Amino acid sequence: MRGATLGVIVACLIVGRAAAAESAAEAIRAFGLIGTWSIDCKRDPYQACENNRCGARLTYIASSSGAPTTRNVIGTFTPGQVRTFISTIYSATRIADDKIKIVSVQDSPPSTTLIWWRQPGEVWEIVLLKVGDKYRTFSAHRDDWKKIEVDEGFEVRPPPPPPPAQMYVDLPTKRLRGKNETPLFERCSD
């Protein structure tokens, strides 16, 4: 009898904890992400890219219905033309006071055709690190870890493909970690 009572108490605690868990929208709102962010708010994504530097905006949206989303608007070399990519956030969990883990899937169309980059339908886990009133990407990888963009705050890229290839046809297995931390995102007024 005592074992059954203990089992009921444990089950109630687990159910109570799950019921009290934040929704993805509540977590990104509490973390302060709702709104528009950029690594350089002065660069307008609708202006042509200069010196291979383009303006970009990342907007976190939590509407009253449906899953939260991100909208990524990136400039191009043609003035007034941008590339826009939407991702649906399926979960967001604060894992520390200064970190949040977001699980999302990019909607179609693809942002790039590079095989080692994020593609529509893939599940990605992203951890953001808050730094004062800004944040940076601490980690970003596909859920199976076969694609990694950021590890411990540093960008990760595959080395150039072996000659004579100009681009990878198959998913590369080697990666190079950059020397600089990922850039800080600041909140934009637009």
PDB file of N, CA and C in Angstrom, residues 69-156:
ATOM      1  N   THR A  69       7.049  31.784 -34.124  1.00  0.00           N
ATOM      2  CA  THR A  69       7.876  31.668 -35.320  1.00  0.00           C
ATOM      3  C   THR A  69       9.027  32.665 -35.264  1.00  0.00           C
ATOM      4  N   THR A  70       9.991  32.434 -36.141  1.00  0.00           N
ATOM      5  CA  THR A  70      11.012  33.440 -36.415  1.00  0.00           C
ATOM      6  C   THR A  70      10.898  33.791 -37.887  1.00  0.00           C
ATOM      7  N   ARG A  71      11.134  35.063 -38.175  1.00  0.00           N
ATOM      8  CA  ARG A  71      11.158  35.533 -39.566  1.00  0.00           C
ATOM      9  C   ARG A  71      12.527  36.154 -39.784  1.00  0.00           C
ATOM     10  N   ASN A  72      13.284  35.590 -40.708  1.00  0.00           N
ATOM     11  CA  ASN A  72      14.636  36.040 -40.993  1.00  0.00           C
ATOM     12  C   ASN A  72      14.629  36.727 -42.352  1.00  0.00           C
ATOM     13  N   VAL A  73      14.930  38.024 -42.380  1.00  0.00           N
ATOM     14  CA  VAL A  73      14.968  38.807 -43.616  1.00  0.00           C
ATOM     15  C   VAL A  73      16.423  39.177 -43.875  1.00  0.00           C
ATOM     16  N   ILE A  74      16.937  38.753 -45.033  1.00  0.00           N
ATOM     17  CA  ILE A  74      18.347  38.949 -45.360  1.00  0.00           C
ATOM     18  C   ILE A  74      18.454  39.713 -46.668  1.00  0.00           C
ATOM     19  N   GLY A  75      19.330  40.707 -46.706  1.00  0.00           N
ATOM     20  CA  GLY A  75      19.541  41.504 -47.909  1.00  0.00           C
ATOM     21  C   GLY A  75      20.192  40.714 -49.026  1.00  0.00           C
ATOM     22  N   THR A  76      20.140  41.291 -50.224  1.00  0.00           N
ATOM     23  CA  THR A  76      20.773  40.699 -51.408  1.00  0.00           C
ATOM     24  C   THR A  76      21.609  41.786 -52.088  1.00  0.00           C
ATOM     25  N   PHE A  77      22.212  41.461 -53.212  1.00  0.00           N
ATOM     26  CA  PHE A  77      22.993  42.452 -53.946  1.00  0.00           C
ATOM     27  C   PHE A  77      22.125  43.321 -54.843  1.00  0.00           C
ATOM     28  N   THR A  78      20.816  43.088 -54.846  1.00  0.00           N
ATOM     29  CA  THR A  78      19.871  43.890 -55.622  1.00  0.00           C
ATOM     30  C   THR A  78      19.063  44.753 -54.659  1.00  0.00           C
ATOM     31  N   PRO A  79      19.130  46.092 -54.774  1.00  0.00           N
ATOM     32  CA  PRO A  79      18.381  46.955 -53.857  1.00  0.00           C
ATOM     33  C   PRO A  79      16.887  46.618 -53.870  1.00  0.00           C
ATOM     34  N   GLY A  80      16.291  46.607 -52.685  1.00  0.00           N
ATOM     35  CA  GLY A  80      14.855  46.375 -52.557  1.00  0.00           C
ATOM     36  C   GLY A  80      14.448  44.916 -52.575  1.00  0.00           C
ATOM     37  N   GLN A  81      15.367  44.022 -52.878  1.00  0.00           N
ATOM     38  CA  GLN A  81      15.044  42.595 -52.877  1.00  0.00           C
ATOM     39  C   GLN A  81      15.676  41.934 -51.663  1.00  0.00           C
ATOM     40  N   VAL A  82      14.892  41.132 -50.973  1.00  0.00           N
ATOM     41  CA  VAL A  82      15.383  40.415 -49.801  1.00  0.00           C
ATOM     42  C   VAL A  82      14.995  38.947 -49.917  1.00  0.00           C
ATOM     43  N   ARG A  83      15.645  38.135 -49.118  1.00  0.00           N
ATOM     44  CA  ARG A  83      15.256  36.731 -48.947  1.00  0.00           C
ATOM     45  C   ARG A  83      14.633  36.626 -47.562  1.00  0.00           C
ATOM     46  N   THR A  84      13.462  36.010 -47.490  1.00  0.00           N
ATOM     47  CA  THR A  84      12.756  35.871 -46.219  1.00  0.00           C
ATOM     48  C   THR A  84      12.537  34.395 -45.924  1.00  0.00           C
ATOM     49  N   PHE A  85      12.876  33.994 -44.710  1.00  0.00           N
ATOM     50  CA  PHE A  85      12.734  32.605 -44.290  1.00  0.00           C
ATOM     51  C   PHE A  85      12.019  32.559 -42.953  1.00  0.00           C
ATOM     52  N   ILE A  86      11.042  31.680 -42.874  1.00  0.00           N
ATOM     53  CA  ILE A  86      10.243  31.515 -41.661  1.00  0.00           C
ATOM     54  C   ILE A  86      10.583  30.164 -41.043  1.00  0.00           C
ATOM     55  N   SER A  87      10.714  30.138 -39.724  1.00  0.00           N
ATOM     56  CA  SER A  87      10.880  28.880 -38.993  1.00  0.00           C
ATOM     57  C   SER A  87       9.813  28.812 -37.916  1.00  0.00           C
ATOM     58  N   THR A  88       9.287  27.624 -37.707  1.00  0.00           N
ATOM     59  CA  THR A  88       8.299  27.397 -36.655  1.00  0.00           C
ATOM     60  C   THR A  88       9.019  26.874 -35.424  1.00  0.00           C
ATOM     61  N   ILE A  89       8.749  27.494 -34.282  1.00  0.00           N
ATOM     62  CA  ILE A  89       9.356  27.092 -33.016  1.00  0.00           C
ATOM     63  C   ILE A  89       8.435  26.072 -32.355  1.00  0.00           C
ATOM     64  N   TYR A  90       8.945  24.863 -32.150  1.00  0.00           N
ATOM     65  CA  TYR A  90       8.143  23.806 -31.546  1.00  0.00           C
ATOM     66  C   TYR A  90       8.339  23.707 -30.045  1.00  0.00           C
ATOM     67  N   SER A  91       9.493  24.134 -29.557  1.00  0.00           N
ATOM     68  CA  SER A  91       9.683  24.191 -28.107  1.00  0.00           C
ATOM     69  C   SER A  91      10.744  25.230 -27.791  1.00  0.00           C
ATOM     70  N   ALA A  92      10.616  25.802 -26.619  1.00  0.00           N
ATOM     71  CA  ALA A  92      11.605  26.753 -26.105  1.00  0.00           C
ATOM     72  C   ALA A  92      11.654  26.548 -24.599  1.00  0.00           C
ATOM     73  N   THR A  93      12.854  26.316 -24.090  1.00  0.00           N
ATOM     74  CA  THR A  93      13.027  26.015 -22.680  1.00  0.00           C
ATOM     75  C   THR A  93      14.183  26.830 -22.140  1.00  0.00           C
ATOM     76  N   ARG A  94      13.936  27.572 -21.074  1.00  0.00           N
ATOM     77  CA  ARG A  94      15.042  28.278 -20.427  1.00  0.00           C
ATOM     78  C   ARG A  94      15.858  27.242 -19.667  1.00  0.00           C
ATOM     79  N   ILE A  95      17.139  27.113 -20.023  1.00  0.00           N
ATOM     80  CA  ILE A  95      17.990  26.110 -19.384  1.00  0.00           C
ATOM     81  C   ILE A  95      18.918  26.736 -18.342  1.00  0.00           C
ATOM     82  N   ALA A  96      18.936  28.043 -18.284  1.00  0.00           N
ATOM     83  CA  ALA A  96      19.661  28.811 -17.268  1.00  0.00           C
ATOM     84  C   ALA A  96      19.095  30.228 -17.324  1.00  0.00           C
ATOM     85  N   ASP A  97      19.443  31.058 -16.350  1.00  0.00           N
ATOM     86  CA  ASP A  97      18.951  32.439 -16.383  1.00  0.00           C
ATOM     87  C   ASP A  97      19.373  33.150 -17.664  1.00  0.00           C
ATOM     88  N   ASP A  98      20.557  32.778 -18.186  1.00  0.00           N
ATOM     89  CA  ASP A  98      21.079  33.464 -19.368  1.00  0.00           C
ATOM     90  C   ASP A  98      21.068  32.609 -20.636  1.00  0.00           C
ATOM     91  N   LYS A  99      20.382  31.448 -20.615  1.00  0.00           N
ATOM     92  CA  LYS A  99      20.339  30.579 -21.799  1.00  0.00           C
ATOM     93  C   LYS A  99      18.935  30.054 -22.047  1.00  0.00           C
ATOM     94  N   ILE A 100      18.593  29.960 -23.329  1.00  0.00           N
ATOM     95  CA  ILE A 100      17.329  29.366 -23.747  1.00  0.00           C
ATOM     96  C   ILE A 100      17.615  28.408 -24.897  1.00  0.00           C
ATOM     97  N   LYS A 101      16.971  27.242 -24.852  1.00  0.00           N
ATOM     98  CA  LYS A 101      17.102  26.247 -25.923  1.00  0.00           C
ATOM     99  C   LYS A 101      15.826  26.286 -26.752  1.00  0.00           C
ATOM    100  N   ILE A 102      15.988  26.464 -28.057  1.00  0.00           N
ATOM    101  CA  ILE A 102      14.859  26.551 -28.984  1.00  0.00           C
ATOM    102  C   ILE A 102      14.969  25.403 -29.984  1.00  0.00           C
ATOM    103  N   VAL A 103      13.864  24.691 -30.179  1.00  0.00           N
ATOM    104  CA  VAL A 103      13.790  23.640 -31.191  1.00  0.00           C
ATOM    105  C   VAL A 103      12.840  24.141 -32.269  1.00  0.00           C
ATOM    106  N   SER A 104      13.358  24.221 -33.504  1.00  0.00           N
ATOM    107  CA  SER A 104      12.551  24.778 -34.591  1.00  0.00           C
ATOM    108  C   SER A 104      12.780  24.017 -35.889  1.00  0.00           C
ATOM    109  N   VAL A 105      11.868  24.253 -36.830  1.00  0.00           N
ATOM    110  CA  VAL A 105      11.964  23.675 -38.165  1.00  0.00           C
ATOM    111  C   VAL A 105      11.755  24.804 -39.162  1.00  0.00           C
ATOM    112  N   GLN A 106      12.688  24.946 -40.116  1.00  0.00           N
ATOM    113  CA  GLN A 106      12.549  25.975 -41.150  1.00  0.00           C
ATOM    114  C   GLN A 106      11.487  25.543 -42.145  1.00  0.00           C
ATOM    115  N   ASP A 107      10.584  26.467 -42.460  1.00  0.00           N
ATOM    116  CA  ASP A 107       9.569  26.219 -43.474  1.00  0.00           C
ATOM    117  C   ASP A 107      10.202  26.395 -44.853  1.00  0.00           C
ATOM    118  N   SER A 108       9.517  25.945 -45.902  1.00  0.00           N
ATOM    119  CA  SER A 108       9.995  26.152 -47.283  1.00  0.00           C
ATOM    120  C   SER A 108       9.873  27.624 -47.629  1.00  0.00           C
ATOM    121  N   PRO A 109      10.640  28.162 -48.535  1.00  0.00           N
ATOM    122  CA  PRO A 109      11.667  27.546 -49.360  1.00  0.00           C
ATOM    123  C   PRO A 109      12.996  27.480 -48.618  1.00  0.00           C
ATOM    124  N   PRO A 110      14.002  26.771 -49.177  1.00  0.00           N
ATOM    125  CA  PRO A 110      15.303  26.708 -48.526  1.00  0.00           C
ATOM    126  C   PRO A 110      15.997  28.069 -48.533  1.00  0.00           C
ATOM    127  N   SER A 111      16.790  28.317 -47.497  1.00  0.00           N
ATOM    128  CA  SER A 111      17.543  29.573 -47.431  1.00  0.00           C
ATOM    129  C   SER A 111      18.768  29.513 -48.333  1.00  0.00           C
ATOM    130  N   THR A 112      19.274  28.329 -48.553  1.00  0.00           N
ATOM    131  CA  THR A 112      20.437  28.121 -49.412  1.00  0.00           C
ATOM    132  C   THR A 112      20.435  26.672 -49.870  1.00  0.00           C
ATOM    133  N   THR A 113      21.108  26.407 -50.945  1.00  0.00           N
ATOM    134  CA  THR A 113      21.182  25.031 -51.437  1.00  0.00           C
ATOM    135  C   THR A 113      22.420  24.303 -50.929  1.00  0.00           C
ATOM    136  N   LEU A 114      23.226  24.948 -50.099  1.00  0.00           N
ATOM    137  CA  LEU A 114      24.411  24.289 -49.548  1.00  0.00           C
ATOM    138  C   LEU A 114      23.964  23.108 -48.692  1.00  0.00           C
ATOM    139  N   ILE A 115      24.459  21.919 -49.001  1.00  0.00           N
ATOM    140  CA  ILE A 115      24.003  20.702 -48.336  1.00  0.00           C
ATOM    141  C   ILE A 115      24.316  20.707 -46.842  1.00  0.00           C
ATOM    142  N   TRP A 116      25.366  21.403 -46.432  1.00  0.00           N
ATOM    143  CA  TRP A 116      25.750  21.404 -45.028  1.00  0.00           C
ATOM    144  C   TRP A 116      25.023  22.481 -44.222  1.00  0.00           C
ATOM    145  N   TRP A 117      24.167  23.248 -44.865  1.00  0.00           N
ATOM    146  CA  TRP A 117      23.427  24.316 -44.190  1.00  0.00           C
ATOM    147  C   TRP A 117      22.001  23.858 -43.894  1.00  0.00           C
ATOM    148  N   ARG A 118      21.325  24.545 -43.014  1.00  0.00           N
ATOM    149  CA  ARG A 118      19.949  24.224 -42.615  1.00  0.00           C
ATOM    150  C   ARG A 118      19.007  24.181 -43.821  1.00  0.00           C
ATOM    151  N   GLN A 119      18.145  23.163 -43.858  1.00  0.00           N
ATOM    152  CA  GLN A 119      17.187  22.987 -44.951  1.00  0.00           C
ATOM    153  C   GLN A 119      15.776  22.831 -44.383  1.00  0.00           C
ATOM    154  N   PRO A 120      14.760  23.168 -45.169  1.00  0.00           N
ATOM    155  CA  PRO A 120      13.378  23.023 -44.697  1.00  0.00           C
ATOM    156  C   PRO A 120      13.090  21.589 -44.240  1.00  0.00           C
ATOM    157  N   GLY A 121      12.326  21.486 -43.171  1.00  0.00           N
ATOM    158  CA  GLY A 121      11.930  20.186 -42.639  1.00  0.00           C
ATOM    159  C   GLY A 121      12.887  19.600 -41.625  1.00  0.00           C
ATOM    160  N   GLU A 122      14.101  20.115 -41.534  1.00  0.00           N
ATOM    161  CA  GLU A 122      15.064  19.599 -40.560  1.00  0.00           C
ATOM    162  C   GLU A 122      14.780  20.195 -39.183  1.00  0.00           C
ATOM    163  N   VAL A 123      14.909  19.365 -38.160  1.00  0.00           N
ATOM    164  CA  VAL A 123      14.736  19.820 -36.782  1.00  0.00           C
ATOM    165  C   VAL A 123      16.088  20.331 -36.287  1.00  0.00           C
ATOM    166  N   TRP A 124      16.101  21.585 -35.813  1.00  0.00           N
ATOM    167  CA  TRP A 124      17.328  22.192 -35.306  1.00  0.00           C
ATOM    168  C   TRP A 124      17.153  22.603 -33.853  1.00  0.00           C
ATOM    169  N   GLU A 125      18.229  22.421 -33.080  1.00  0.00           N
ATOM    170  CA  GLU A 125      18.274  22.858 -31.686  1.00  0.00           C
ATOM    171  C   GLU A 125      19.248  24.022 -31.600  1.00  0.00           C
ATOM    172  N   ILE A 126      18.771  25.123 -31.039  1.00  0.00           N
ATOM    173  CA  ILE A 126      19.576  26.338 -30.948  1.00  0.00           C
ATOM    174  C   ILE A 126      19.569  26.808 -29.502  1.00  0.00           C
ATOM    175  N   VAL A 127      20.739  27.095 -28.967  1.00  0.00           N
ATOM    176  CA  VAL A 127      20.843  27.664 -27.625  1.00  0.00           C
ATOM    177  C   VAL A 127      21.354  29.089 -27.775  1.00  0.00           C
ATOM    178  N   LEU A 128      20.605  30.023 -27.194  1.00  0.00           N
ATOM    179  CA  LEU A 128      20.988  31.432 -27.205  1.00  0.00           C
ATOM    180  C   LEU A 128      21.507  31.803 -25.829  1.00  0.00           C
ATOM    181  N   LEU A 129      22.545  32.629 -25.800  1.00  0.00           N
ATOM    182  CA  LEU A 129      23.163  33.101 -24.566  1.00  0.00           C
ATOM    183  C   LEU A 129      22.910  34.591 -24.432  1.00  0.00           C
ATOM    184  N   LYS A 130      22.266  34.986 -23.344  1.00  0.00           N
ATOM    185  CA  LYS A 130      21.993  36.401 -23.099  1.00  0.00           C
ATOM    186  C   LYS A 130      23.253  37.065 -22.557  1.00  0.00           C
ATOM    187  N   VAL A 131      23.590  38.229 -23.125  1.00  0.00           N
ATOM    188  CA  VAL A 131      24.751  39.004 -22.698  1.00  0.00           C
ATOM    189  C   VAL A 131      24.254  40.426 -22.483  1.00  0.00           C
ATOM    190  N   GLY A 132      23.902  40.772 -21.256  1.00  0.00           N
ATOM    191  CA  GLY A 132      23.290  42.074 -20.980  1.00  0.00           C
ATOM    192  C   GLY A 132      21.946  42.166 -21.670  1.00  0.00           C
ATOM    193  N   ASP A 133      21.761  43.214 -22.499  1.00  0.00           N
ATOM    194  CA  ASP A 133      20.500  43.361 -23.232  1.00  0.00           C
ATOM    195  C   ASP A 133      20.615  42.817 -24.660  1.00  0.00           C
ATOM    196  N   LYS A 134      21.672  42.060 -24.927  1.00  0.00           N
ATOM    197  CA  LYS A 134      21.887  41.448 -26.245  1.00  0.00           C
ATOM    198  C   LYS A 134      21.945  39.934 -26.068  1.00  0.00           C
ATOM    199  N   TYR A 135      22.090  39.223 -27.182  1.00  0.00           N
ATOM    200  CA  TYR A 135      22.301  37.783 -27.103  1.00  0.00           C
ATOM    201  C   TYR A 135      23.170  37.328 -28.259  1.00  0.00           C
ATOM    202  N   ARG A 136      23.733  36.152 -28.108  1.00  0.00           N
ATOM    203  CA  ARG A 136      24.511  35.515 -29.166  1.00  0.00           C
ATOM    204  C   ARG A 136      24.086  34.053 -29.250  1.00  0.00           C
ATOM    205  N   THR A 137      24.355  33.448 -30.405  1.00  0.00           N
ATOM    206  CA  THR A 137      24.077  32.025 -30.565  1.00  0.00           C
ATOM    207  C   THR A 137      25.206  31.251 -29.903  1.00  0.00           C
ATOM    208  N   PHE A 138      24.852  30.407 -28.939  1.00  0.00           N
ATOM    209  CA  PHE A 138      25.837  29.608 -28.220  1.00  0.00           C
ATOM    210  C   PHE A 138      26.032  28.252 -28.898  1.00  0.00           C
ATOM    211  N   SER A 139      24.939  27.670 -29.390  1.00  0.00           N
ATOM    212  CA  SER A 139      25.042  26.435 -30.162  1.00  0.00           C
ATOM    213  C   SER A 139      23.884  26.360 -31.147  1.00  0.00           C
ATOM    214  N   ALA A 140      24.137  25.728 -32.278  1.00  0.00           N
ATOM    215  CA  ALA A 140      23.104  25.522 -33.294  1.00  0.00           C
ATOM    216  C   ALA A 140      23.479  24.278 -34.082  1.00  0.00           C
ATOM    217  N   HIS A 141      22.596  23.288 -34.031  1.00  0.00           N
ATOM    218  CA  HIS A 141      22.879  22.040 -34.732  1.00  0.00           C
ATOM    219  C   HIS A 141      21.585  21.320 -35.068  1.00  0.00           C
ATOM    220  N   ARG A 142      21.664  20.480 -36.087  1.00  0.00           N
ATOM    221  CA  ARG A 142      20.531  19.623 -36.407  1.00  0.00           C
ATOM    222  C   ARG A 142      20.371  18.629 -35.263  1.00  0.00           C
ATOM    223  N   ASP A 143      19.167  18.148 -35.049  1.00  0.00           N
ATOM    224  CA  ASP A 143      18.913  17.298 -33.886  1.00  0.00           C
ATOM    225  C   ASP A 143      19.751  16.024 -33.863  1.00  0.00           C
ATOM    226  N   ASP A 144      20.251  15.560 -34.999  1.00  0.00           N
ATOM    227  CA  ASP A 144      21.097  14.364 -35.021  1.00  0.00           C
ATOM    228  C   ASP A 144      22.595  14.708 -34.977  1.00  0.00           C
ATOM    229  N   TRP A 145      22.941  15.974 -34.863  1.00  0.00           N
ATOM    230  CA  TRP A 145      24.313  16.481 -34.788  1.00  0.00           C
ATOM    231  C   TRP A 145      25.109  16.256 -36.079  1.00  0.00           C
ATOM    232  N   LYS A 146      24.471  15.928 -37.193  1.00  0.00           N
ATOM    233  CA  LYS A 146      25.205  15.741 -38.449  1.00  0.00           C
ATOM    234  C   LYS A 146      25.463  17.067 -39.152  1.00  0.00           C
ATOM    235  N   LYS A 147      24.761  18.104 -38.735  1.00  0.00           N
ATOM    236  CA  LYS A 147      25.009  19.457 -39.233  1.00  0.00           C
ATOM    237  C   LYS A 147      25.165  20.354 -38.016  1.00  0.00           C
ATOM    238  N   ILE A 148      26.264  21.094 -37.989  1.00  0.00           N
ATOM    239  CA  ILE A 148      26.547  21.987 -36.866  1.00  0.00           C
ATOM    240  C   ILE A 148      26.932  23.345 -37.437  1.00  0.00           C
ATOM    241  N   GLU A 149      26.282  24.401 -36.953  1.00  0.00           N
ATOM    242  CA  GLU A 149      26.626  25.764 -37.373  1.00  0.00           C
ATOM    243  C   GLU A 149      27.407  26.503 -36.300  1.00  0.00           C
ATOM    244  N   VAL A 150      27.057  26.239 -35.027  1.00  0.00           N
ATOM    245  CA  VAL A 150      27.702  26.933 -33.910  1.00  0.00           C
ATOM    246  C   VAL A 150      27.916  25.925 -32.784  1.00  0.00           C
ATOM    247  N   ASP A 151      29.111  25.964 -32.164  1.00  0.00           N
ATOM    248  CA  ASP A 151      29.418  25.095 -31.036  1.00  0.00           C
ATOM    249  C   ASP A 151      30.120  25.918 -29.966  1.00  0.00           C
ATOM    250  N   GLU A 152      29.550  25.942 -28.769  1.00  0.00           N
ATOM    251  CA  GLU A 152      30.095  26.675 -27.626  1.00  0.00           C
ATOM    252  C   GLU A 152      30.424  28.120 -27.966  1.00  0.00           C
ATOM    253  N   GLY A 153      29.555  28.758 -28.762  1.00  0.00           N
ATOM    254  CA  GLY A 153      29.704  30.172 -29.072  1.00  0.00           C
ATOM    255  C   GLY A 153      30.598  30.494 -30.258  1.00  0.00           C
ATOM    256  N   PHE A 154      31.081  29.486 -30.969  1.00  0.00           N
ATOM    257  CA  PHE A 154      31.959  29.694 -32.121  1.00  0.00           C
ATOM    258  C   PHE A 154      31.334  29.074 -33.371  1.00  0.00           C
ATOM    259  N   GLU A 155      31.458  29.785 -34.508  1.00  0.00           N
ATOM    260  CA  GLU A 155      30.934  29.257 -35.767  1.00  0.00           C
ATOM    261  C   GLU A 155      31.715  28.020 -36.184  1.00  0.00           C
ATOM    262  N   VAL A 156      31.016  27.094 -36.818  1.00  0.00           N
ATOM    263  CA  VAL A 156      31.610  25.852 -37.300  1.00  0.00           C
ATOM    264  C   VAL A 156      31.251  25.711 -38.775  1.00  0.00           C
TER     265      VAL A 156
END
